[in-house]
XYZ file of C-alpha atoms in Angstrom:
668
model
C 16.565 -13.878 -5.285
C 15.964 -13.602 -1.638
C 12.836 -12.480 -0.190
C 12.372 -9.209 1.178
C 10.849 -10.621 4.348
C 14.269 -12.475 4.839
C 16.687 -9.444 4.488
C 16.820 -6.307 6.318
C 18.433 -4.019 3.824
C 17.316 -2.421 1.039
C 18.743 -0.463 -2.139
C 17.300 2.668 -3.803
C 16.619 2.843 -6.537
C 15.854 -0.921 -6.665
C 18.067 -2.463 -9.290
C 16.165 -4.001 -12.371
C 18.112 -7.504 -11.850
C 19.605 -8.777 -8.814
C 20.175 -12.068 -7.757
C 21.267 -12.617 -3.779
C 23.325 -15.845 -2.977
C 23.959 -17.905 -0.193
C 26.362 -16.641 2.340
C 27.832 -13.287 3.320
C 31.216 -11.367 2.456
C 33.608 -10.065 5.351
C 35.165 -6.917 4.192
C 38.999 -7.052 5.238
C 39.990 -4.824 8.170
C 42.637 -3.388 6.116
C 42.411 -3.339 2.123
C 41.958 -1.157 -0.967
C 39.864 0.214 -3.271
C 41.529 0.093 -7.071
C 39.889 2.448 -9.296
C 40.679 2.485 -12.766
C 42.082 5.796 -14.216
C 40.016 5.162 -17.578
C 36.832 5.977 -15.666
C 37.853 9.544 -15.806
C 37.357 10.295 -12.130
C 40.211 12.775 -11.806
C 40.300 13.175 -7.799
C 39.260 9.616 -7.495
C 36.279 10.575 -5.828
C 34.393 7.642 -6.399
C 37.094 5.755 -4.376
C 36.913 8.227 -1.618
C 33.571 8.040 -1.103
C 33.597 4.165 -0.621
C 36.463 4.444 1.904
C 34.740 7.113 3.622
C 31.422 4.924 4.320
C 33.842 1.939 5.043
C 35.355 3.983 7.826
C 31.908 5.331 9.003
C 30.432 1.761 9.146
C 33.375 -0.591 10.334
C 36.017 1.652 11.804
C 38.679 0.660 9.450
C 40.609 2.495 7.333
C 41.387 1.414 3.686
C 43.929 2.434 0.913
C 43.091 3.700 -2.504
C 45.382 3.190 -5.772
C 45.043 2.723 -9.547
C 46.544 0.578 -12.211
C 46.887 -3.179 -12.699
C 49.969 -3.443 -10.460
C 47.834 -2.786 -7.568
C 45.588 -5.227 -5.860
C 42.175 -4.121 -4.561
C 39.437 -5.775 -2.946
C 36.999 -3.464 -4.332
C 37.513 -3.069 -8.004
C 35.909 -0.168 -10.245
C 36.451 -0.626 -13.808
C 35.722 0.486 -17.348
C 34.624 -2.412 -19.365
C 36.190 -3.189 -22.685
C 33.350 -4.603 -24.235
C 29.599 -4.026 -23.007
C 26.573 -6.112 -24.174
C 24.015 -4.894 -21.436
C 21.557 -2.287 -22.555
C 19.429 -0.081 -20.415
C 15.727 -0.030 -20.809
C 15.709 2.536 -23.806
C 18.208 0.941 -25.738
C 21.465 2.861 -24.429
C 23.774 2.271 -22.173
C 24.417 5.301 -20.539
C 24.463 4.831 -16.710
C 24.423 1.258 -16.925
C 26.690 -0.914 -14.395
C 27.243 -4.243 -12.987
C 27.965 -5.004 -9.405
C 29.317 -8.290 -8.052
C 30.032 -9.181 -4.571
C 31.610 -12.382 -3.742
C 34.378 -14.035 -1.736
C 37.334 -13.122 -4.182
C 36.016 -9.591 -4.052
C 33.659 -6.597 -5.097
C 33.736 -5.474 -8.624
C 31.614 -2.479 -10.434
C 31.762 -2.335 -14.181
C 30.203 0.177 -16.466
C 31.331 1.403 -19.890
C 31.268 4.924 -18.513
C 32.045 7.322 -15.625
C 28.250 7.602 -14.464
C 27.466 3.860 -14.545
C 30.499 3.433 -12.260
C 29.331 6.166 -10.224
C 25.949 4.570 -9.894
C 27.122 1.358 -8.913
C 29.378 2.930 -6.385
C 26.027 4.569 -4.829
C 24.464 0.986 -4.657
C 27.534 -0.562 -2.862
C 27.884 2.455 -0.510
C 23.764 2.059 0.494
C 24.710 -1.560 1.264
C 27.954 -0.710 3.524
C 25.951 1.508 5.429
C 23.183 -0.909 6.148
C 25.529 -3.799 6.861
C 28.520 -2.620 8.022
C 31.496 -5.226 7.304
C 29.329 -8.222 6.187
C 27.822 -7.627 2.769
C 25.495 -10.135 1.118
C 26.785 -12.402 -1.927
C 24.953 -10.609 -4.942
C 24.983 -10.057 -8.541
C 23.318 -6.970 -9.988
C 22.774 -5.773 -13.598
C 21.128 -2.229 -13.465
C 20.345 0.469 -15.746
C 18.066 3.679 -15.556
C 14.991 4.229 -17.387
C 15.456 7.875 -17.797
C 18.639 9.322 -18.793
C 17.748 12.626 -17.595
C 16.992 12.081 -13.572
C 16.807 15.922 -12.379
C 15.877 17.699 -9.032
C 14.717 21.173 -9.148
C 15.135 23.365 -5.820
C 13.428 26.612 -5.084
C 15.941 29.170 -3.926
C 14.159 32.303 -4.678
C 10.663 32.461 -2.923
C 12.280 33.522 0.622
C 14.933 30.758 1.405
C 18.214 30.856 -0.120
C 20.406 27.833 0.846
C 23.609 28.148 2.107
C 26.672 26.796 -0.015
C 27.488 24.093 2.653
C 24.146 22.683 2.826
C 23.614 22.640 -0.957
C 26.856 20.518 -1.265
C 25.044 18.317 1.312
C 22.220 17.898 -0.826
C 23.906 17.309 -3.962
C 25.918 14.090 -2.133
C 22.335 13.171 -1.401
C 21.383 13.375 -4.832
C 24.303 11.734 -5.963
C 23.840 8.637 -3.435
C 20.156 8.138 -4.895
C 21.407 8.422 -8.740
C 20.289 11.865 -9.807
C 22.467 13.322 -12.422
C 21.117 16.855 -12.744
C 20.186 19.753 -10.603
C 18.514 23.291 -11.135
C 18.309 25.901 -8.915
C 14.972 28.351 -9.469
C 16.221 32.037 -9.245
C 14.122 35.020 -9.431
C 15.772 37.711 -7.522
C 18.154 36.286 -5.445
C 21.326 36.009 -7.446
C 23.571 39.014 -7.276
C 23.501 40.111 -10.734
C 25.707 43.452 -11.871
C 23.633 46.616 -11.896
C 20.571 44.996 -10.195
C 21.442 45.556 -6.410
C 17.853 47.183 -5.746
C 16.499 43.885 -6.859
C 18.751 41.346 -4.664
C 19.123 43.601 -1.694
C 18.511 41.941 1.609
C 17.829 38.612 0.103
C 21.186 36.795 0.840
C 21.784 36.381 -2.873
C 23.961 33.590 -4.377
C 27.066 35.088 -5.959
C 29.087 33.998 -9.035
C 31.934 32.395 -6.620
C 29.097 30.437 -5.137
C 27.780 29.270 -8.636
C 31.227 28.263 -9.865
C 32.282 26.456 -6.748
C 28.941 24.563 -6.604
C 28.904 23.751 -10.346
C 32.529 22.088 -10.036
C 31.388 20.598 -7.100
C 28.211 18.873 -8.586
C 30.289 17.795 -11.799
C 32.717 15.848 -9.686
C 29.641 13.995 -8.398
C 28.441 13.144 -11.937
C 25.381 15.863 -11.272
C 25.175 18.473 -14.458
C 24.065 21.708 -12.691
C 21.656 23.717 -15.325
C 21.130 27.588 -15.008
C 17.869 28.221 -14.510
C 16.339 31.840 -13.951
C 13.129 33.630 -14.412
C 13.011 35.652 -17.680
C 9.276 36.447 -18.671
C 7.167 35.917 -15.765
C 7.733 35.569 -11.754
C 9.515 38.870 -11.709
C 7.528 40.399 -8.671
C 10.304 41.603 -6.628
C 12.057 43.292 -9.773
C 8.821 44.737 -10.770
C 8.363 46.609 -7.509
C 12.037 48.315 -7.639
C 12.251 51.792 -8.863
C 14.567 51.137 -11.536
C 12.673 48.310 -13.296
C 9.112 48.458 -12.389
C 8.413 50.385 -15.818
C 9.109 47.173 -17.627
C 5.995 45.181 -15.791
C 2.584 44.853 -17.092
C 1.110 46.926 -14.144
C 3.891 49.308 -12.924
C 0.947 51.297 -11.062
C 0.963 48.354 -8.422
C 4.513 48.286 -7.740
C 4.218 50.163 -4.319
C 1.434 47.678 -3.007
C 2.046 46.255 0.152
C 4.202 43.011 -0.019
C 2.213 40.106 -0.446
C 2.951 36.073 -0.273
C -0.033 35.371 -2.691
C 0.332 38.132 -5.065
C 3.878 37.320 -5.204
C 2.729 34.090 -7.091
C 0.402 35.940 -9.456
C 1.758 39.184 -10.447
C 4.819 39.520 -11.836
C 5.025 39.390 -15.668
C 7.464 41.714 -18.082
C 5.506 43.590 -20.648
C 7.146 42.100 -23.561
C 5.655 44.437 -25.771
C 8.509 47.018 -24.850
C 11.565 46.369 -26.456
C 13.497 46.812 -23.174
C 11.986 43.771 -21.532
C 13.912 41.457 -23.825
C 17.153 43.707 -23.349
C 16.541 43.105 -19.678
C 16.011 39.064 -19.945
C 18.918 38.758 -22.547
C 21.551 40.511 -20.136
C 20.400 37.917 -17.157
C 20.891 34.990 -19.704
C 24.030 36.450 -21.143
C 25.699 36.916 -17.575
C 24.172 33.766 -15.909
C 25.294 31.299 -18.425
C 28.953 32.023 -18.344
C 29.102 30.824 -14.846
C 28.037 27.079 -15.792
C 29.532 24.306 -17.807
C 26.300 22.637 -18.937
C 24.909 23.576 -22.556
C 21.325 23.784 -21.103
C 19.499 26.696 -20.079
C 16.196 26.979 -18.338
C 14.572 30.386 -18.987
C 11.424 29.119 -17.185
C 8.584 31.601 -18.738
C 5.866 30.001 -16.839
C 2.693 31.677 -15.330
C 2.597 34.778 -17.203
C -0.588 35.408 -15.764
C -0.573 39.338 -16.681
C 0.460 39.125 -20.225
C -1.794 40.995 -22.469
C -3.712 42.501 -19.459
C -1.659 45.561 -18.790
C 0.816 47.582 -20.734
C 1.061 44.821 -23.633
C -3.055 44.765 -23.850
C -2.845 46.821 -27.120
C -0.307 44.527 -28.635
C -1.797 41.256 -27.572
C -5.222 42.400 -29.000
C -3.339 42.885 -32.385
C -1.456 39.844 -32.380
C -3.358 37.566 -29.894
C -1.942 36.417 -26.440
C -0.341 33.114 -27.781
C 1.551 34.876 -30.834
C 2.818 37.490 -28.049
C 4.081 34.676 -25.599
C 5.541 32.594 -28.442
C 7.463 35.424 -30.523
C 9.127 36.272 -26.963
C 9.972 32.966 -25.887
C 11.081 31.722 -29.029
C 13.324 35.208 -29.382
C 15.020 34.215 -26.245
C 15.747 30.450 -27.453
C 17.108 31.718 -30.760
C 19.304 33.966 -28.146
C 20.587 31.071 -26.720
C 20.567 28.965 -29.588
C 23.255 31.359 -31.087
C 25.707 30.872 -28.340
C 25.531 26.816 -28.722
C 23.264 26.648 -25.649
C 19.909 23.890 -25.597
C 16.657 26.239 -24.306
C 14.185 24.708 -21.929
C 11.216 26.235 -20.573
C 8.120 25.421 -18.302
C 5.299 24.033 -20.531
C 2.216 25.527 -18.958
C 1.533 28.244 -21.182
C 2.258 26.435 -24.391
C -0.072 23.569 -23.142
C -2.820 25.949 -22.743
C -2.479 27.385 -26.264
C -1.339 24.280 -27.998
C -0.707 26.417 -31.503
C 2.470 27.708 -29.588
C 3.914 23.768 -29.842
C 4.016 24.049 -33.605
C 6.250 26.961 -33.326
C 8.766 25.418 -31.234
C 12.670 24.948 -32.334
C 13.823 21.392 -32.593
C 16.433 22.291 -29.859
C 14.156 23.252 -27.326
C 12.827 20.970 -24.519
C 9.550 21.794 -22.869
C 9.372 21.158 -19.006
C 5.996 19.476 -18.882
C 4.753 20.359 -14.780
C 1.938 18.381 -13.626
C 1.338 18.141 -9.722
C -2.141 16.728 -9.064
C -1.713 13.379 -7.383
C -4.336 11.855 -9.877
C -2.760 13.544 -12.545
C -3.497 12.056 -16.317
C -1.452 11.606 -19.159
C -3.436 14.119 -21.484
C -1.117 16.919 -21.467
C 2.127 14.858 -21.659
C 0.437 12.939 -24.637
C -0.480 16.455 -26.194
C 3.359 17.403 -26.321
C 4.193 14.194 -27.766
C 1.964 13.983 -30.206
C 3.218 17.455 -31.511
C 6.602 15.937 -31.698
C 8.013 18.331 -29.064
C 10.919 17.293 -26.793
C 9.723 17.095 -23.399
C 10.853 16.346 -19.853
C 8.237 15.526 -17.037
C 8.138 17.214 -13.962
C 6.003 16.103 -11.059
C 6.609 17.518 -7.408
C 7.398 16.546 -3.704
C 4.491 18.269 -2.401
C 6.128 20.212 0.437
C 5.075 23.757 -0.301
C 2.882 25.787 1.712
C 3.095 23.392 4.736
C 5.442 22.380 7.576
C 4.814 18.981 6.978
C 5.334 17.164 3.587
C 2.494 15.798 1.837
C 4.049 12.141 1.206
C 1.030 10.433 0.020
C 0.443 13.133 -2.637
C 4.118 13.256 -3.389
C 3.857 9.484 -4.003
C 0.808 9.245 -6.290
C 2.114 12.451 -8.405
C 5.792 11.123 -8.895
C 4.904 7.269 -9.332
C 2.213 8.137 -12.386
C 4.329 11.013 -14.038
C 7.073 8.964 -14.321
C 5.354 6.102 -16.239
C 3.475 8.455 -18.531
C 6.764 9.888 -19.311
C 8.420 6.628 -20.145
C 5.318 5.613 -22.141
C 5.232 9.032 -24.110
C 9.097 8.937 -24.901
C 9.989 11.828 -22.544
C 13.573 12.635 -22.215
C 13.595 12.340 -18.327
C 12.120 13.624 -15.293
C 12.833 16.684 -13.215
C 11.294 16.472 -9.602
C 10.169 19.949 -8.257
C 10.626 21.023 -4.852
C 8.944 24.751 -4.482
C 8.822 27.416 -1.657
C 5.571 29.228 -2.280
C 4.612 31.401 0.383
C 7.941 32.192 1.968
C 9.342 28.593 1.802
C 8.199 27.702 5.176
C 8.748 24.200 4.286
C 12.348 22.876 5.656
C 14.256 21.614 2.476
C 15.173 18.426 4.640
C 11.298 17.141 4.721
C 11.636 16.626 1.180
C 14.009 13.936 1.214
C 11.204 11.243 1.120
C 9.557 12.822 -2.012
C 13.139 13.150 -3.639
C 13.865 9.499 -3.205
C 10.465 8.760 -4.709
C 11.675 10.346 -7.704
C 15.128 8.830 -7.783
C 12.965 5.220 -7.659
C 10.736 6.130 -10.299
C 12.943 8.022 -12.751
C 15.366 4.715 -12.716
C 12.645 1.987 -12.673
C 8.818 3.520 -12.949
C 7.742 0.032 -14.238
C 8.579 -1.627 -11.005
C 5.790 -3.217 -8.844
C 6.776 -0.730 -5.655
C 3.957 -0.408 -3.078
C 4.030 3.115 -1.131
C 4.402 1.486 2.016
C 7.104 -0.651 0.775
C 9.056 2.067 -0.238
C 8.316 4.159 2.979
C 10.009 1.407 4.779
C 12.862 1.235 2.475
C 13.347 4.990 2.888
C 13.279 4.517 6.741
C 16.167 1.894 6.519
C 18.388 3.256 3.441
C 18.183 7.191 4.506
C 17.569 7.264 8.025
C 19.132 4.029 9.374
C 15.565 2.981 10.968
C 15.894 -0.366 11.912
C 12.071 -0.568 12.794
C 11.304 0.863 9.247
C 8.500 3.498 10.502
C 10.065 6.514 10.556
C 8.846 7.995 7.194
C 5.222 6.229 7.952
C 4.995 8.195 11.024
C 5.748 11.325 9.029
C 3.281 10.549 6.426
C 0.673 9.869 9.265
C 1.634 13.249 11.080
C 1.357 15.104 7.829
C -2.438 13.915 7.458
C -3.111 15.967 10.727
C -2.419 19.124 9.271
C -6.086 20.770 9.266
C -5.429 24.517 9.368
C -1.918 24.992 7.644
C 0.358 27.766 6.746
C -1.640 28.690 3.349
C -4.719 28.786 5.452
C -2.897 31.372 7.856
C -1.477 33.428 5.145
C -4.699 33.424 3.336
C -6.547 34.347 6.397
C -4.042 37.666 7.118
C -3.404 38.820 3.823
C -7.248 39.116 3.235
C -6.645 42.460 5.141
C -4.844 44.607 2.387
C -2.894 46.757 5.124
C -5.576 49.339 5.331
C -8.103 47.696 6.639
C -10.097 46.785 3.480
C -10.391 43.327 1.879
C -7.483 42.519 -0.686
C -9.828 41.420 -3.653
C -6.810 39.811 -5.430
C -6.094 37.892 -2.635
C -9.843 36.664 -2.000
C -9.705 35.597 -5.848
C -7.418 33.048 -5.137
C -9.581 31.676 -2.241
C -12.122 29.395 -4.166
C -14.977 29.877 -1.458
C -14.470 33.922 -1.948
C -13.841 34.088 -5.620
C -17.415 33.795 -6.776
C -19.090 35.530 -4.118
C -17.034 38.944 -4.890
C -18.956 39.794 -7.888
C -22.304 38.621 -6.222
C -21.586 40.666 -3.270
C -20.761 43.823 -5.187
C -24.020 43.388 -7.138
C -26.219 42.401 -4.110
C -24.718 45.444 -1.780
C -23.256 48.148 -4.138
C -19.940 47.782 -2.265
C -16.971 45.701 -1.849
C -16.729 42.902 0.856
C -15.162 43.925 4.023
C -12.387 41.893 5.650
C -14.662 40.823 8.275
C -17.128 39.399 6.088
C -14.174 37.712 3.670
C -12.819 35.990 6.737
C -16.216 35.133 8.185
C -16.931 33.256 4.802
C -13.595 31.493 4.538
C -13.484 30.386 8.057
C -17.387 28.945 7.767
C -16.292 27.406 4.469
C -13.758 25.459 6.699
C -16.244 24.615 9.808
C -16.275 20.731 8.983
C -12.688 20.673 8.574
C -12.230 22.716 11.689
C -14.038 20.137 13.787
C -11.263 17.573 12.915
C -8.796 19.680 14.942
C -8.966 18.334 18.522
C -8.892 14.568 17.203
C -5.931 15.584 14.892
C -3.976 17.182 17.154
C -4.319 13.934 19.579
C -3.130 11.896 16.527
C -0.509 14.310 15.721
C 0.734 14.310 19.576
C 0.816 10.371 19.425
C 2.861 10.481 15.977
C 5.365 12.686 18.262
C 5.599 10.428 20.989
C 6.145 7.429 18.646
C 8.595 8.726 16.517
C 10.773 10.050 19.442
C 12.416 6.857 20.155
C 13.042 6.096 16.558
C 14.724 9.580 16.094
C 16.805 8.777 19.365
C 18.622 5.842 17.561
C 18.925 7.354 13.887
C 22.026 9.512 14.889
C 20.595 12.403 12.521
C 20.055 15.320 15.062
C 19.332 17.637 12.201
C 16.371 15.933 10.917
C 15.280 14.806 14.355
C 14.930 18.646 15.199
C 13.532 19.561 11.748
C 10.733 16.875 12.109
C 10.145 18.171 15.883
C 9.866 21.647 15.129
C 7.807 21.079 12.158
C 5.112 18.775 14.114
C 5.049 21.501 17.040
C 4.650 23.985 14.747
C 1.325 22.220 13.057
C 0.002 21.892 16.396
C -0.089 25.428 16.931
C -1.266 26.162 13.609
C -4.408 23.651 14.292
C -4.907 25.526 17.603
C -4.901 28.767 15.751
C -7.431 27.658 13.077
C -9.609 26.549 15.972
C -9.190 30.078 17.714
C -10.113 31.958 14.496
C -13.024 29.656 13.867
C -14.324 30.572 17.194
C -13.705 34.241 16.847
C -15.901 34.110 13.734
C -18.742 32.083 15.300
C -17.983 28.893 13.691
C -17.861 27.024 16.805
C -19.507 27.666 20.240
C -17.069 29.234 22.775
C -18.614 26.823 25.495
C -17.643 23.766 23.392
C -14.042 25.023 23.118
C -12.601 22.497 25.393
C -9.364 23.595 26.733
C -9.007 26.689 24.225
C -11.273 29.065 25.655
C -10.931 32.851 24.786
C -8.963 33.430 27.890
C -6.233 31.415 26.384
C -5.562 33.149 23.103
C -2.927 35.093 24.393
C -1.017 32.028 25.873
C -1.748 30.837 22.459
C 0.225 33.814 21.127
C 2.992 33.494 23.710
C 3.429 30.046 22.739
C 3.547 30.921 18.775
C 6.126 33.480 19.013
C 8.594 31.045 21.371
C 8.175 28.629 18.670
C 8.938 31.243 15.673
C 12.761 31.713 17.454
C 13.108 27.728 17.450
C 12.086 27.475 14.106
C 14.420 30.231 12.966
C 17.213 28.347 14.497
C 16.609 25.371 12.150
C 16.213 27.745 9.422
C 19.620 28.781 9.868
C 21.000 25.105 9.767
C 20.223 24.988 6.200
C 19.611 28.485 4.818
C 20.738 31.958 4.772
C 18.863 34.611 6.657
C 17.420 35.641 3.111
C 13.447 36.144 4.044
C 13.046 34.557 7.244
C 11.905 37.999 8.521
C 8.695 37.183 6.584
C 7.709 34.032 8.211
C 8.422 35.551 11.397
C 6.346 38.742 10.844
C 3.414 36.488 9.467
C 3.518 34.326 12.931
C 3.698 37.641 14.900
C 0.587 38.975 12.850
C -0.939 35.873 13.944
C -0.205 35.982 17.527
C -1.508 39.701 17.313
C -4.467 38.788 16.005
C -5.113 36.211 18.794
C -4.470 39.068 21.399
C -6.687 41.299 19.538
C -9.977 38.605 19.567
C -9.301 37.696 23.410
C -10.271 41.280 24.443
């Protein structure tokens, strides 16, 4: 096998077995892709993918044919017999790829395997053009389910055009499942009060996208919140009485409260009718037999309207009964239920009640996660899919190191414990400020480790390969520079939202928000007992900023490093011929520079820093900083529109404007 140091191309995921021979193969200037009709690719999509990449890389047009009467330099075949087994003992998705002077042949025992082989060949063509290496690949996935979970509800609803682009990219990296997370952003009949103003996805969108994914060999699995995470629905006039705390329905909107207060009162029979209606109408739009009812983070369960019932039967029983009822409802319709496993793992007695056809989605996002929770589910005999994260939420720049550490280890734990697959999650907490294009490195981490988790793949090596394969960066530095830039995020979007939302809208401290901030949570009770009254907004913000004092000191140095990343990445991006990602990265970096400066200014306003040691950021400059924020927000909005519908962009804008107004206030 040729040394990585002697070749300038890469394949992601790295094949299990690859032998690179001597010499090269020159693609003819006019030839044909012959795709066997036995593959089952009705529209010959795979052949068209290859022809499109050949045209893009070489400028030449190739023909497409099927049947043994037609020749083809590239041949896509279903094997008459198959003796190459994948790592788990099956053959689904396995393929062989041969490139030599006689031509190119991709062989598999099924459509998915041929599809996977075609994606490998496409990557080679994109990097090498008409001159391909002589090689032989035998390859198969470690995980039969290689899924991606995209948040389409916390503020950002993707356009259908962008969703198709994302599905194309998932196909290129051999994913075979996709789920869209929905709370309120789907146009369900009779629920217009819930989805109004959110740019909801529609049944027509879903039918079209389901067909599009199916053509690519990707299973689009329906996923909708049916228990927790009902924040928007529980604030409506029509549905608020189904919530645990209907009396809180008119509180001002809060990104932070949205993450915590949102649970159905399942002691009310109307709650099941509501959930069943969501399930029954949604499942009819998908060809998949799987259905994700979510049922995670039911923080309020047993604390409000259902408290009496929870005291009678126990919170675990209350949860298990409701989820079990929903699963049974799905099973009767021939569906395979799945739901997030956090509550069942917190209360392991729930695991013993799960029906055999239920799959637990076992999410763990810590970069240094252990295998304890995965082992727990395995020992209980329950089916599970392990779920790491791309680590983009609450931030303008992706935390690439955290994503790599989390995904690589969770994939290995999953294989060791016999998990059915891996589902890589991409969340949009706090308004989905993170541009979905920034998740690409994390998505590709998931592709690599779901396919070959046992491989000896170092992070820096994978970053270089992603730079080459995905971004066409010959220097192989692009993703590493993006990683370095993200390390300079000192005062992040999360901290800005926390700071602003400590004000409950009336000038008082929002204790629900304060309880989510570690440095304030313990102090709230002590402050009340010491002073006899609640903490003021000023006191809470003072404590928050003082707790960040050491971190804030890094800001001048961090911004200098971030500016150097921008200088280093600019010439690389100029040659990548990808203006979309170039603009997204530039806007994100500029935004983080401003956020760091805002954090520095707020620290100074709370006497965390000496005003005489503020350098170029003196109090008289705060108004100028406010204007810079507002101008940046307009540029950010234009990039938002490149991937997403309007949805809740206005909430991002309103947060930036509040920050600008706060800067003007403290400048007086």
